[in-house]
């Protein structure tokens, strides 16, 4: 039996160990889900909602323990880990509301439309929001009547284990929700299983594309892929430089730069106004409190997920500097063997042929342009399309920006990491496959069945020519 470990990114210490599921384990869990599906599909919707409400109550009761696990396993400060659990709890009511609005049975004369679950779906969860983002697939999938096989990130197995314990205490029926722990080989075995009706992912673009390739030739299998982005944030024509700088900092460095909506590219029109903004953003970067979840007072941000992830950010910064970038604030590795990084601000204006890469960590790249037209061209200079933001006092500019910039989330005067659970969440290009999550997750958790229904069978008044002699 293969085992694997999960480590505390603040210290490198092992905090969880367990077996990795192999192909036989995958088959066992999928078969159990298939066996459980007919009864769960036929369970009245109010009873399915009852399960979700019990789950929310269990999360509320176990909030300190789950938040502590999130802090220790992925490095979030307590304030942020607690907020994540609160978001998980809120997801239940939001999903029920969304399902009622978007998937309710409706009729138009004799035409009736109902919504049916797909069957057995796999959910792949990420490490950056190990509770909330997986939960955003699982809750609406179960509500719709699907059975779920959950494969969490191998970097957050402890959080997944505690979450499944809450489902068990909420009395989820046997087989309806299964857990498969493991790394890449476990995920590959799950994707390859022939008896899946859907695959829902929140993760990297590379993983999403691998799932897409592995599912080629299977149009009967629905994919919902929520991936990353090389997200632009354009700041222009603002009176309150302090507010703009603080918004930039939160957009770039919340969750140690590990939110898929984090700003990766800060676009400014060159001149004194942008110089003042960048000077203040640099000051904020140098003064941010970075530390472990146990620090008092609490830090703004904790570590990236691992020492290896920290080195990847540092390596990307070194490569950009070699190619002509200028470090306004260099990334600093605070403790060897950990993921603790002080955030960096890098002017990459002089770097030719910049790589369209999502650097998943606290490194913000500054790009100076000549004018607004060039800024919009730069914002769209990516194969991704998750999030984009404009910080500006000019309402007319925002009208143009939201019309011309290609992204699934476009914010104005709001941190780029701000997204509403009461709206769709997802992107285009390499950021997604047009299956947005959050409020629209219910859409990919079921399919419409259209029926023409007539209560009384009788010969119609008018028949097509030639039907009768």
Tab-separated table of C-alpha atoms in Angstrom, residues 234 236-237 372 376 390-392 394-402:
chain	number	residue	atom	x	y	z
A	234	UNK	CA	-5.480	48.252	-14.753
A	236	UNK	CA	-5.801	54.666	-14.186
A	237	UNK	CA	-7.140	58.106	-13.305
A	372	UNK	CA	-5.507	53.453	-22.457
A	376	UNK	CA	-6.610	47.222	-23.041
A	390	UNK	CA	-10.211	48.335	-13.523
A	391	UNK	CA	-9.466	50.818	-10.751
A	392	UNK	CA	-10.597	54.191	-11.992
A	394	UNK	CA	-13.836	57.184	-14.940
A	395	UNK	CA	-17.180	55.406	-15.396
A	396	UNK	CA	-16.939	55.716	-19.170
A	397	UNK	CA	-13.610	53.902	-19.165
A	398	UNK	CA	-15.168	51.045	-17.226
A	399	UNK	CA	-17.940	50.752	-19.799
A	400	UNK	CA	-15.271	50.295	-22.451
A	401	UNK	CA	-13.146	48.005	-20.291
A	402	UNK	CA	-15.944	45.594	-19.416
